Amino acid sequence: MEVRYPFGYGLSYTDFEISNIKVNKRDIRDSETMTVNVDVKNIGAMAGKEVVQLYVQDHTGTAVRPDKELKGFEAVYLQPGERKTVTMELDKRSFAWFNEEIGDWYAATGDYTFLIGNSSRNIAQVIDNVNQKEYNIGKGR
């Protein structure tokens, strides 16, 4: 069943453009972080605030996971014509879920997709084939 109002749904008096998504690396290990940058531009006639959302999709097939999981967001206030770069960092927890079989947090080796938008249904930019190396995060970390 589709929800009537998806996460991030809202109205604005202006319009925004989300573009130019970049990651600083395609592979990440458990001791590393990954930086995601995206440009946001107010293309409307009035000042306004946009909430940029970063979702991750797991393509490893290791477990049943949601279609996309929110892993970061940032609100940006922009004047008409103004552009800003939003930066979000992902670490090992961004790819992990609690695996009841091992009683610990776990992230599977394999490909993930990053999706950037202003709601869970309005995805503006996608980066495919981001690779996560397998690890257990460990209790209490």
Short mmCIF file of C-alpha atoms in Angstrom, two decimals:
data_model
loop_
_atom_site.label_atom_id
_atom_site.label_comp_id
_atom_site.label_asym_id
_atom_site.label_seq_id
_atom_site.Cartn_x
_atom_site.Cartn_y
_atom_site.Cartn_z
CA MET A 1 0.00 0.00 0.00
CA GLU A 2 1.37 3.38 -0.98
CA VAL A 3 1.42 6.06 1.68
CA ARG A 4 -0.43 9.27 0.91
CA TYR A 5 2.38 11.57 2.06
CA PRO A 6 5.90 10.12 1.71
CA PHE A 7 8.71 11.02 4.08
CA GLY A 8 9.89 14.52 3.20
CA TYR A 9 6.61 15.55 1.60
CA GLY A 10 5.88 19.25 1.80
CA LEU A 11 5.03 22.37 -0.10
CA SER A 12 7.27 25.33 -0.82
CA TYR A 13 6.89 28.81 -2.29
CA THR A 14 9.92 28.20 -4.49
CA ASP A 15 11.59 25.46 -6.53
CA PHE A 16 14.94 23.75 -6.11
CA GLU A 17 17.29 21.83 -8.34
CA ILE A 18 19.44 19.00 -6.94
CA SER A 19 22.40 18.07 -9.13
CA ASN A 20 26.05 17.07 -9.39
CA ILE A 21 26.16 14.20 -6.88
CA LYS A 22 29.71 13.04 -6.15
CA VAL A 23 31.33 10.55 -3.80
CA ASN A 24 34.97 10.70 -2.74
CA LYS A 25 35.42 6.93 -3.24
CA ARG A 26 33.54 3.91 -4.61
CA ASP A 27 34.79 1.35 -2.09
CA ILE A 28 34.61 1.63 1.68
CA ARG A 29 36.07 -0.53 4.46
CA ASP A 30 34.99 -0.66 8.10
CA SER A 31 37.61 1.85 9.27
CA GLU A 32 36.78 4.44 6.59
CA THR A 33 34.15 7.07 5.90
CA MET A 34 32.69 8.11 2.59
CA THR A 35 31.75 11.67 1.67
CA VAL A 36 28.74 12.43 -0.54
CA ASN A 37 28.46 15.94 -2.05
CA VAL A 38 25.48 17.33 -3.94
CA ASP A 39 24.64 20.80 -5.24
CA VAL A 40 21.32 22.44 -4.39
CA LYS A 41 20.12 25.54 -6.24
CA ASN A 42 17.08 27.71 -5.63
CA ILE A 43 15.64 28.09 -9.14
CA GLY A 44 12.50 29.91 -7.94
CA ALA A 45 11.68 33.56 -7.35
CA MET A 46 11.54 33.45 -3.53
CA ALA A 47 13.93 32.47 -0.74
CA GLY A 48 13.25 29.08 0.78
CA LYS A 49 14.47 26.02 2.62
CA GLU A 50 15.04 22.58 1.08
CA VAL A 51 15.73 19.37 2.97
CA VAL A 52 18.19 17.24 1.01
CA GLN A 53 17.88 13.54 1.85
CA LEU A 54 20.37 10.71 1.27
CA TYR A 55 19.03 7.17 0.95
CA VAL A 56 20.96 3.90 0.60
CA GLN A 57 19.71 0.77 -1.21
CA ASP A 58 21.26 -2.61 -0.39
CA HIS A 59 21.77 -4.85 -3.47
CA THR A 60 23.69 -7.62 -1.69
CA GLY A 61 20.66 -9.90 -1.26
CA THR A 62 22.01 -11.00 2.12
CA ALA A 63 18.91 -10.00 4.08
CA VAL A 64 15.45 -8.59 3.50
CA ARG A 65 15.87 -4.84 3.85
CA PRO A 66 13.71 -1.83 3.01
CA ASP A 67 13.80 -0.58 -0.58
CA LYS A 68 15.70 2.51 0.59
CA GLU A 69 16.90 3.65 4.00
CA LEU A 70 17.41 7.27 5.04
CA LYS A 71 21.07 7.69 6.06
CA GLY A 72 21.49 11.46 6.09
CA PHE A 73 19.70 14.74 5.56
CA GLU A 74 20.41 18.45 5.72
CA ALA A 75 18.21 21.53 5.56
CA VAL A 76 19.54 24.32 3.33
CA TYR A 77 18.18 27.89 3.20
CA LEU A 78 18.77 29.57 -0.17
CA GLN A 79 18.04 32.93 -1.72
CA PRO A 80 16.71 32.98 -5.33
CA GLY A 81 19.49 31.87 -7.70
CA GLU A 82 21.78 30.81 -4.82
CA ARG A 83 23.57 27.45 -4.96
CA LYS A 84 25.18 25.52 -2.11
CA THR A 85 27.00 22.22 -1.88
CA VAL A 86 25.65 19.87 0.77
CA THR A 87 28.11 17.36 2.25
CA MET A 88 27.11 14.19 4.11
CA GLU A 89 29.39 11.52 5.54
CA LEU A 90 28.65 7.82 5.69
CA ASP A 91 30.49 5.43 7.97
CA LYS A 92 30.30 1.69 8.59
CA ARG A 93 26.99 2.04 10.46
CA SER A 94 25.38 3.51 7.34
CA PHE A 95 25.47 0.09 5.67
CA ALA A 96 24.75 -2.11 8.70
CA TRP A 97 21.73 -3.75 10.26
CA PHE A 98 21.34 -5.79 13.41
CA ASN A 99 21.74 -9.45 12.44
CA GLU A 100 19.88 -11.57 15.01
CA GLU A 101 21.68 -14.77 13.93
CA ILE A 102 25.06 -13.43 15.03
CA GLY A 103 23.72 -11.04 17.68
CA ASP A 104 25.65 -8.11 16.26
CA TRP A 105 25.60 -5.29 13.71
CA TYR A 106 26.59 -6.47 10.24
CA ALA A 107 27.07 -5.03 6.75
CA ALA A 108 27.42 -7.38 3.82
CA THR A 109 30.01 -7.20 1.08
CA GLY A 110 28.52 -6.02 -2.16
CA ASP A 111 26.95 -3.20 -4.09
CA TYR A 112 24.84 -0.38 -2.73
CA THR A 113 23.11 2.53 -4.45
CA PHE A 114 22.96 6.11 -3.14
CA LEU A 115 19.84 8.15 -3.89
CA ILE A 116 19.52 11.89 -3.26
CA GLY A 117 16.25 13.81 -3.28
CA ASN A 118 13.89 16.00 -1.30
CA SER A 119 11.49 13.19 -0.38
CA SER A 120 11.49 9.42 -0.43
CA ARG A 121 9.50 9.51 -3.68
CA ASN A 122 11.26 12.41 -5.38
CA ILE A 123 14.78 11.15 -6.10
CA ALA A 124 16.83 13.58 -8.20
CA GLN A 125 20.29 11.94 -8.34
CA VAL A 126 21.58 8.34 -8.13
CA ILE A 127 25.02 6.74 -7.77
CA ASP A 128 25.17 2.99 -8.43
CA ASN A 129 27.78 0.35 -7.62
CA VAL A 130 29.18 1.67 -4.36
CA ASN A 131 30.97 -1.28 -2.77
CA GLN A 132 31.00 -2.14 0.92
CA LYS A 133 33.54 -4.63 2.27
CA GLU A 134 32.12 -7.18 4.74
CA TYR A 135 32.52 -6.69 8.47
CA ASN A 136 30.91 -7.06 11.85
CA ILE A 137 30.70 -3.78 13.69
CA GLY A 138 30.86 -5.27 17.18
CA LYS A 139 28.73 -4.70 20.22
CA GLY A 140 28.83 -1.29 21.83
CA ARG A 141 30.65 0.38 18.97
#
